Amino acid sequence: MSKFKLNEDKLFSFFVYFLITVITILVALPLVYVLGGSLAPRSEFVTRNFFLIPKEISLDAYKYLFNSSEFLNALKNSIIITGIGTFINMLFTTLMAYGLSKRWLVGRSIINFMVLFTMLFSGGMIPLYLIVNNLGLLDSYWSIWLVGAISPFYLIVMRGLFGNIPDELEEAAKMDGCGEWRLLFSIALPLARPAMATFTIFYIVSHWNSYFDAILYLHDQDKMPLQVLLRRLIIMEEDFFDPHIADIAFSQAVPLAAIIITIVPLIIIFPFFQKYFNKGFLLGSVKD
């Protein structure tokens, strides 16, 4: 019986490792292809139908992009949208979650119901566009920042986390002269650090990958973020490229290089938040 159990465990372990290996290869293969293609010269795309590792290394595609004022402007726009947008998200989400965690708050149950309702049901794209238009926010970054200023799901999780703070701890802090703002910054926020780090990275990814909101609310091409420009590169819109540098511009290496530049900031940022990732989601999931 024990020998059968041992063989069964080995078979299960083999299956798990095999499955993980296959999934890893499937996930890594597109990234390796994009990275290899971004470093390949135009001639290699002509002579080889598919390759992962180029025979020659060329940085012409990256040089072309970083010499493009339009690309650099889109990169700057994405940094502005992501930086300010994430700050607004975390500020509003944290303050509202902390307020709703207080049982003495008048109308708390009604507001909580409204938050939950907006998570389950949406008014739709057209009503939202009309609201943004009537507020005069079209063609402004505020249309992107304010529309998604608070994620109901993140708010509910953080509210549960703040609600888990023992009442005795708050009472002891108040006896020492702490007000609500001091409680928030000295007690609540340090305890919520894992959740805040987790939701910060999610908000960063959401803003950095913002595409649909940009094309819906922004009309000025000079305000478009990197993802909108990336689409133009992928479908090879000729008005982006300099016709005098056709050998570089119309090779497939340019859009592949743009993809690498787009994902590198997220790859750099994520390890700093990884240790909080799992813990941040579990902290606020037990108690209201």
Tab-separated table of C-alpha atoms in Angstrom:
chain	number	residue	atom	x	y	z
A	1	MET	CA	0.000	0.000	0.000
A	2	SER	CA	2.795	2.429	0.910
A	3	LYS	CA	4.681	1.519	-2.309
A	4	PHE	CA	1.543	2.235	-4.337
A	5	LYS	CA	1.112	5.547	-2.512
A	6	LEU	CA	4.749	6.434	-3.216
A	7	ASN	CA	4.377	5.706	-6.930
A	8	GLU	CA	1.178	7.712	-7.013
A	9	ASP	CA	2.923	10.710	-5.426
A	10	LYS	CA	5.784	10.467	-7.906
A	11	LEU	CA	3.365	10.296	-10.820
A	12	PHE	CA	1.464	13.308	-9.525
A	13	SER	CA	4.704	15.275	-8.991
A	14	PHE	CA	5.851	14.398	-12.515
A	15	PHE	CA	2.529	15.567	-13.948
A	16	VAL	CA	2.699	18.855	-12.007
A	17	TYR	CA	6.271	19.596	-13.121
A	18	PHE	CA	5.458	18.646	-16.701
A	19	LEU	CA	2.419	20.932	-16.719
A	20	ILE	CA	4.385	23.826	-15.196
A	21	THR	CA	7.159	23.325	-17.768
A	22	VAL	CA	4.715	23.379	-20.679
A	23	ILE	CA	2.937	26.481	-19.384
A	24	THR	CA	6.275	28.240	-18.782
A	25	ILE	CA	7.389	27.506	-22.342
A	26	LEU	CA	4.087	28.720	-23.766
A	27	VAL	CA	4.322	31.938	-21.746
A	28	ALA	CA	8.001	32.580	-22.421
A	29	LEU	CA	7.982	31.744	-26.130
A	30	PRO	CA	6.182	34.927	-27.321
A	31	LEU	CA	8.419	37.088	-25.132
A	32	VAL	CA	11.575	35.440	-26.471
A	33	TYR	CA	10.306	35.886	-30.032
A	34	VAL	CA	9.560	39.573	-29.485
A	35	LEU	CA	12.915	40.198	-27.824
A	36	GLY	CA	14.833	38.337	-30.514
A	37	GLY	CA	12.915	40.056	-33.307
A	38	SER	CA	13.532	43.492	-31.819
A	39	LEU	CA	17.281	42.863	-31.996
A	40	ALA	CA	17.280	41.492	-35.545
A	41	PRO	CA	18.163	43.478	-38.683
A	42	ARG	CA	15.675	43.858	-41.524
A	43	SER	CA	17.526	41.327	-43.673
A	44	GLU	CA	16.863	38.562	-41.162
A	45	PHE	CA	13.099	38.976	-41.460
A	46	VAL	CA	13.446	38.621	-45.229
A	47	THR	CA	15.561	35.461	-45.160
A	48	ARG	CA	13.955	33.674	-42.182
A	49	ASN	CA	10.241	33.055	-41.720
A	50	PHE	CA	10.510	32.382	-37.987
A	51	PHE	CA	13.326	32.630	-35.466
A	52	LEU	CA	13.808	33.113	-31.749
A	53	ILE	CA	17.488	34.072	-31.689
A	54	PRO	CA	18.785	36.379	-34.435
A	55	LYS	CA	22.048	35.574	-36.195
A	56	GLU	CA	23.082	39.218	-35.946
A	57	ILE	CA	22.348	41.764	-33.228
A	58	SER	CA	21.139	45.185	-34.318
A	59	LEU	CA	19.940	48.076	-32.151
A	60	ASP	CA	18.684	50.084	-35.121
A	61	ALA	CA	15.031	49.632	-34.136
A	62	TYR	CA	15.646	50.967	-30.618
A	63	LYS	CA	17.712	53.856	-31.962
A	64	TYR	CA	14.932	54.727	-34.379
A	65	LEU	CA	12.315	54.789	-31.626
A	66	PHE	CA	14.373	56.869	-29.208
A	67	ASN	CA	15.129	59.327	-32.000
A	68	SER	CA	11.408	59.668	-32.709
A	69	SER	CA	9.876	62.699	-30.976
A	70	GLU	CA	6.408	61.161	-31.344
A	71	PHE	CA	7.433	57.981	-29.539
A	72	LEU	CA	9.174	59.886	-26.752
A	73	ASN	CA	6.105	62.115	-26.366
A	74	ALA	CA	3.838	59.068	-26.052
A	75	LEU	CA	6.211	57.571	-23.491
A	76	LYS	CA	6.095	60.809	-21.495
A	77	ASN	CA	2.282	60.840	-21.673
A	78	SER	CA	2.098	57.282	-20.342
A	79	ILE	CA	4.396	58.151	-17.441
A	80	ILE	CA	2.243	61.184	-16.556
A	81	ILE	CA	-1.026	59.237	-16.829
A	82	THR	CA	0.335	56.348	-14.781
A	83	GLY	CA	2.071	58.374	-12.076
A	84	ILE	CA	-0.670	60.901	-11.321
A	85	GLY	CA	-3.458	58.412	-11.985
A	86	THR	CA	-2.067	55.859	-9.537
A	87	PHE	CA	-1.639	58.547	-6.870
A	88	ILE	CA	-5.274	59.623	-7.308
A	89	ASN	CA	-6.444	55.998	-7.223
A	90	MET	CA	-4.628	55.146	-4.020
A	91	LEU	CA	-5.564	58.436	-2.327
A	92	PHE	CA	-9.300	58.113	-3.018
A	93	THR	CA	-9.438	54.361	-2.439
A	94	THR	CA	-7.588	54.555	0.878
A	95	LEU	CA	-9.553	57.492	2.282
A	96	MET	CA	-12.940	56.084	1.275
A	97	ALA	CA	-12.097	52.586	2.526
A	98	TYR	CA	-10.940	53.953	5.885
A	99	GLY	CA	-14.103	56.026	6.262
A	100	LEU	CA	-16.412	53.117	5.385
A	101	SER	CA	-14.631	50.866	7.882
A	102	LYS	CA	-15.973	53.029	10.743
A	103	ARG	CA	-19.182	51.576	12.134
A	104	TRP	CA	-20.259	54.931	13.533
A	105	LEU	CA	-20.338	56.518	10.072
A	106	VAL	CA	-23.860	57.723	9.297
A	107	GLY	CA	-25.208	56.161	6.099
A	108	ARG	CA	-22.397	53.603	5.983
A	109	SER	CA	-24.629	50.717	4.885
A	110	ILE	CA	-26.180	52.773	2.071
A	111	ILE	CA	-22.792	53.841	0.730
A	112	ASN	CA	-21.488	50.273	0.969
A	113	PHE	CA	-24.500	49.091	-1.018
A	114	MET	CA	-23.860	51.723	-3.677
A	115	VAL	CA	-20.215	50.633	-3.949
A	116	LEU	CA	-21.235	46.986	-4.306
A	117	PHE	CA	-23.904	47.902	-6.857
A	118	THR	CA	-21.408	49.712	-9.073
A	119	MET	CA	-19.155	46.656	-8.968
A	120	LEU	CA	-21.943	44.398	-10.215
A	121	PHE	CA	-23.720	46.754	-12.627
A	122	SER	CA	-22.432	49.455	-14.939
A	123	GLY	CA	-24.247	52.261	-16.686
A	124	GLY	CA	-22.450	51.507	-19.936
A	125	MET	CA	-20.035	53.256	-22.215
A	126	ILE	CA	-22.411	55.788	-23.811
A	127	PRO	CA	-23.850	57.222	-20.533
A	128	LEU	CA	-20.322	57.449	-19.142
A	129	TYR	CA	-19.109	59.266	-22.246
A	130	LEU	CA	-22.021	61.714	-22.013
A	131	ILE	CA	-21.200	62.446	-18.364
A	132	VAL	CA	-17.543	63.064	-19.166
A	133	ASN	CA	-18.563	65.307	-22.074
A	134	ASN	CA	-21.052	67.322	-19.986
A	135	LEU	CA	-18.416	67.841	-17.304
A	136	GLY	CA	-16.079	69.297	-19.915
A	137	LEU	CA	-13.407	66.658	-19.326
A	138	LEU	CA	-13.022	65.447	-22.896
A	139	ASP	CA	-9.517	65.699	-24.319
A	140	SER	CA	-8.152	65.960	-20.776
A	141	TYR	CA	-6.267	63.449	-18.678
A	142	TRP	CA	-8.833	64.041	-15.944
A	143	SER	CA	-11.290	62.033	-18.038
A	144	ILE	CA	-9.031	59.008	-17.542
A	145	TRP	CA	-8.076	59.707	-13.936
A	146	LEU	CA	-11.530	60.469	-12.519
A	147	VAL	CA	-13.585	57.868	-14.398
A	148	GLY	CA	-11.687	55.025	-12.753
A	149	ALA	CA	-10.544	56.840	-9.635
A	150	ILE	CA	-11.798	54.065	-7.317
A	151	SER	CA	-12.025	50.356	-8.005
A	152	PRO	CA	-14.989	48.978	-6.004
A	153	PHE	CA	-13.277	45.621	-5.504
A	154	TYR	CA	-10.062	47.124	-4.142
A	155	LEU	CA	-12.141	49.448	-1.972
A	156	ILE	CA	-14.066	46.552	-0.427
A	157	VAL	CA	-10.883	44.607	0.313
A	158	MET	CA	-9.193	47.620	1.931
A	159	ARG	CA	-12.340	48.422	3.900
A	160	GLY	CA	-12.279	44.899	5.309
A	161	LEU	CA	-8.611	45.307	6.188
A	162	PHE	CA	-9.172	48.567	8.047
A	163	GLY	CA	-12.178	46.977	9.757
A	164	ASN	CA	-9.920	44.244	11.160
A	165	ILE	CA	-7.965	46.733	13.254
A	166	PRO	CA	-8.843	45.962	16.913
A	167	ASP	CA	-11.083	48.511	18.609
A	168	GLU	CA	-8.864	48.333	21.695
A	169	LEU	CA	-5.894	49.555	19.650
A	170	GLU	CA	-7.837	52.553	18.373
A	171	GLU	CA	-9.190	53.351	21.825
A	172	ALA	CA	-5.704	53.216	23.325
A	173	ALA	CA	-4.404	55.535	20.577
A	174	LYS	CA	-7.249	57.992	21.167
A	175	MET	CA	-6.502	58.016	24.894
A	176	ASP	CA	-2.968	59.081	23.957
A	177	GLY	CA	-4.384	62.014	22.000
A	178	CYS	CA	-4.530	60.567	18.462
A	179	GLY	CA	-7.159	61.962	16.132
A	180	GLU	CA	-8.558	60.209	13.063
A	181	TRP	CA	-5.821	61.518	10.763
A	182	ARG	CA	-3.111	60.341	13.165
A	183	LEU	CA	-4.839	56.957	13.452
A	184	LEU	CA	-4.903	56.684	9.677
A	185	PHE	CA	-1.249	57.543	9.080
A	186	SER	CA	0.312	56.010	12.205
A	187	ILE	CA	-1.730	52.831	12.653
A	188	ALA	CA	-4.024	51.982	9.739
A	189	LEU	CA	-1.689	52.634	6.804
A	190	PRO	CA	1.321	50.724	8.230
A	191	LEU	CA	-0.923	47.706	8.837
A	192	ALA	CA	-2.334	48.017	5.311
A	193	ARG	CA	1.056	48.246	3.597
A	194	PRO	CA	0.826	44.825	1.856
A	195	ALA	CA	-2.632	45.554	0.456
A	196	MET	CA	-1.642	49.058	-0.612
A	197	ALA	CA	1.453	47.754	-2.411
A	198	THR	CA	-0.628	45.106	-4.165
A	199	PHE	CA	-3.297	47.519	-5.354
A	200	THR	CA	-0.679	50.085	-6.323
A	201	ILE	CA	0.884	47.672	-8.805
A	202	PHE	CA	-2.557	46.800	-10.163
A	203	TYR	CA	-3.415	50.464	-10.661
A	204	ILE	CA	-0.020	51.044	-12.293
A	205	VAL	CA	-0.570	48.189	-14.751
A	206	SER	CA	-4.090	49.411	-15.512
A	207	HIS	CA	-2.964	52.959	-16.312
A	208	TRP	CA	0.172	51.906	-18.168
A	209	ASN	CA	-1.874	49.616	-20.416
A	210	SER	CA	-4.638	52.185	-20.854
A	211	TYR	CA	-5.815	52.114	-24.455
A	212	PHE	CA	-9.588	52.179	-24.805
A	213	ASP	CA	-10.155	55.107	-22.434
A	214	ALA	CA	-7.488	57.094	-24.271
A	215	ILE	CA	-9.032	56.668	-27.719
A	216	LEU	CA	-12.496	57.288	-26.268
A	217	TYR	CA	-11.828	60.485	-24.319
A	218	LEU	CA	-8.692	61.973	-25.876
A	219	HIS	CA	-8.777	63.627	-29.299
A	220	ASP	CA	-5.435	65.410	-29.336
A	221	GLN	CA	-2.782	63.098	-30.812
A	222	ASP	CA	-0.103	64.818	-28.732
A	223	LYS	CA	-1.812	63.530	-25.554
A	224	MET	CA	-2.062	59.895	-26.628
A	225	PRO	CA	-0.277	57.331	-24.396
A	226	LEU	CA	2.163	54.679	-25.482
A	227	GLN	CA	-0.411	51.924	-26.016
A	228	VAL	CA	-2.241	53.930	-28.689
A	229	LEU	CA	1.018	54.601	-30.521
A	230	LEU	CA	1.938	50.944	-30.164
A	231	ARG	CA	-1.180	49.983	-32.094
A	232	ARG	CA	-0.143	52.304	-34.903
A	233	LEU	CA	3.270	50.667	-34.989
A	234	ILE	CA	1.849	47.146	-35.049
A	235	ILE	CA	-0.506	47.874	-37.960
A	236	MET	CA	2.393	49.746	-39.621
A	237	GLU	CA	0.762	53.124	-40.189
A	238	GLU	CA	3.067	54.866	-42.608
A	239	ASP	CA	2.547	58.377	-41.227
A	240	PHE	CA	4.592	57.470	-38.146
A	241	PHE	CA	7.706	56.471	-40.045
A	242	ASP	CA	10.293	58.619	-41.728
A	243	PRO	CA	10.276	57.686	-45.448
A	244	HIS	CA	13.979	58.543	-45.672
A	245	ILE	CA	14.842	55.662	-43.333
A	246	ALA	CA	12.626	53.039	-44.928
A	247	ASP	CA	15.081	50.158	-44.415
A	248	ILE	CA	14.749	50.523	-40.654
A	249	ALA	CA	11.268	51.949	-40.361
A	250	PHE	CA	9.351	49.312	-42.248
A	251	SER	CA	11.072	46.304	-40.763
A	252	GLN	CA	9.205	44.244	-38.218
A	253	ALA	CA	11.859	45.011	-35.633
A	254	VAL	CA	10.461	48.484	-34.880
A	255	PRO	CA	7.059	47.422	-33.435
A	256	LEU	CA	8.733	44.520	-31.608
A	257	ALA	CA	11.225	46.926	-30.045
A	258	ALA	CA	8.335	49.177	-29.012
A	259	ILE	CA	6.662	46.230	-27.281
A	260	ILE	CA	9.853	45.488	-25.323
A	261	ILE	CA	10.212	49.125	-24.273
A	262	THR	CA	6.570	49.115	-23.170
A	263	ILE	CA	6.815	46.057	-20.924
A	264	VAL	CA	10.259	46.746	-19.420
A	265	PRO	CA	9.018	49.328	-16.833
A	266	LEU	CA	6.464	46.849	-15.472
A	267	ILE	CA	9.062	44.086	-15.301
A	268	ILE	CA	11.355	46.414	-13.344
A	269	ILE	CA	8.647	47.585	-10.939
A	270	PHE	CA	6.991	44.252	-10.166
A	271	PRO	CA	9.821	42.642	-8.090
A	272	PHE	CA	9.618	45.515	-5.596
A	273	PHE	CA	5.958	44.664	-4.903
A	274	GLN	CA	6.104	40.889	-5.265
A	275	LYS	CA	6.634	40.106	-1.571
A	276	TYR	CA	3.365	41.920	-0.758
A	277	PHE	CA	1.404	40.362	-3.616
A	278	ASN	CA	-0.210	37.283	-2.023
A	279	LYS	CA	-0.410	38.716	1.488
A	280	GLY	CA	-2.136	41.866	0.264
A	281	PHE	CA	-5.104	39.986	-1.148
A	282	LEU	CA	-5.660	37.814	1.915
A	283	LEU	CA	-5.534	40.496	4.605
A	284	GLY	CA	-8.908	42.093	3.998
A	285	SER	CA	-10.829	38.958	3.012
A	286	VAL	CA	-11.930	37.648	6.424
A	287	LYS	CA	-13.880	40.279	8.286
A	288	ASP	CA	-16.012	43.252	7.257
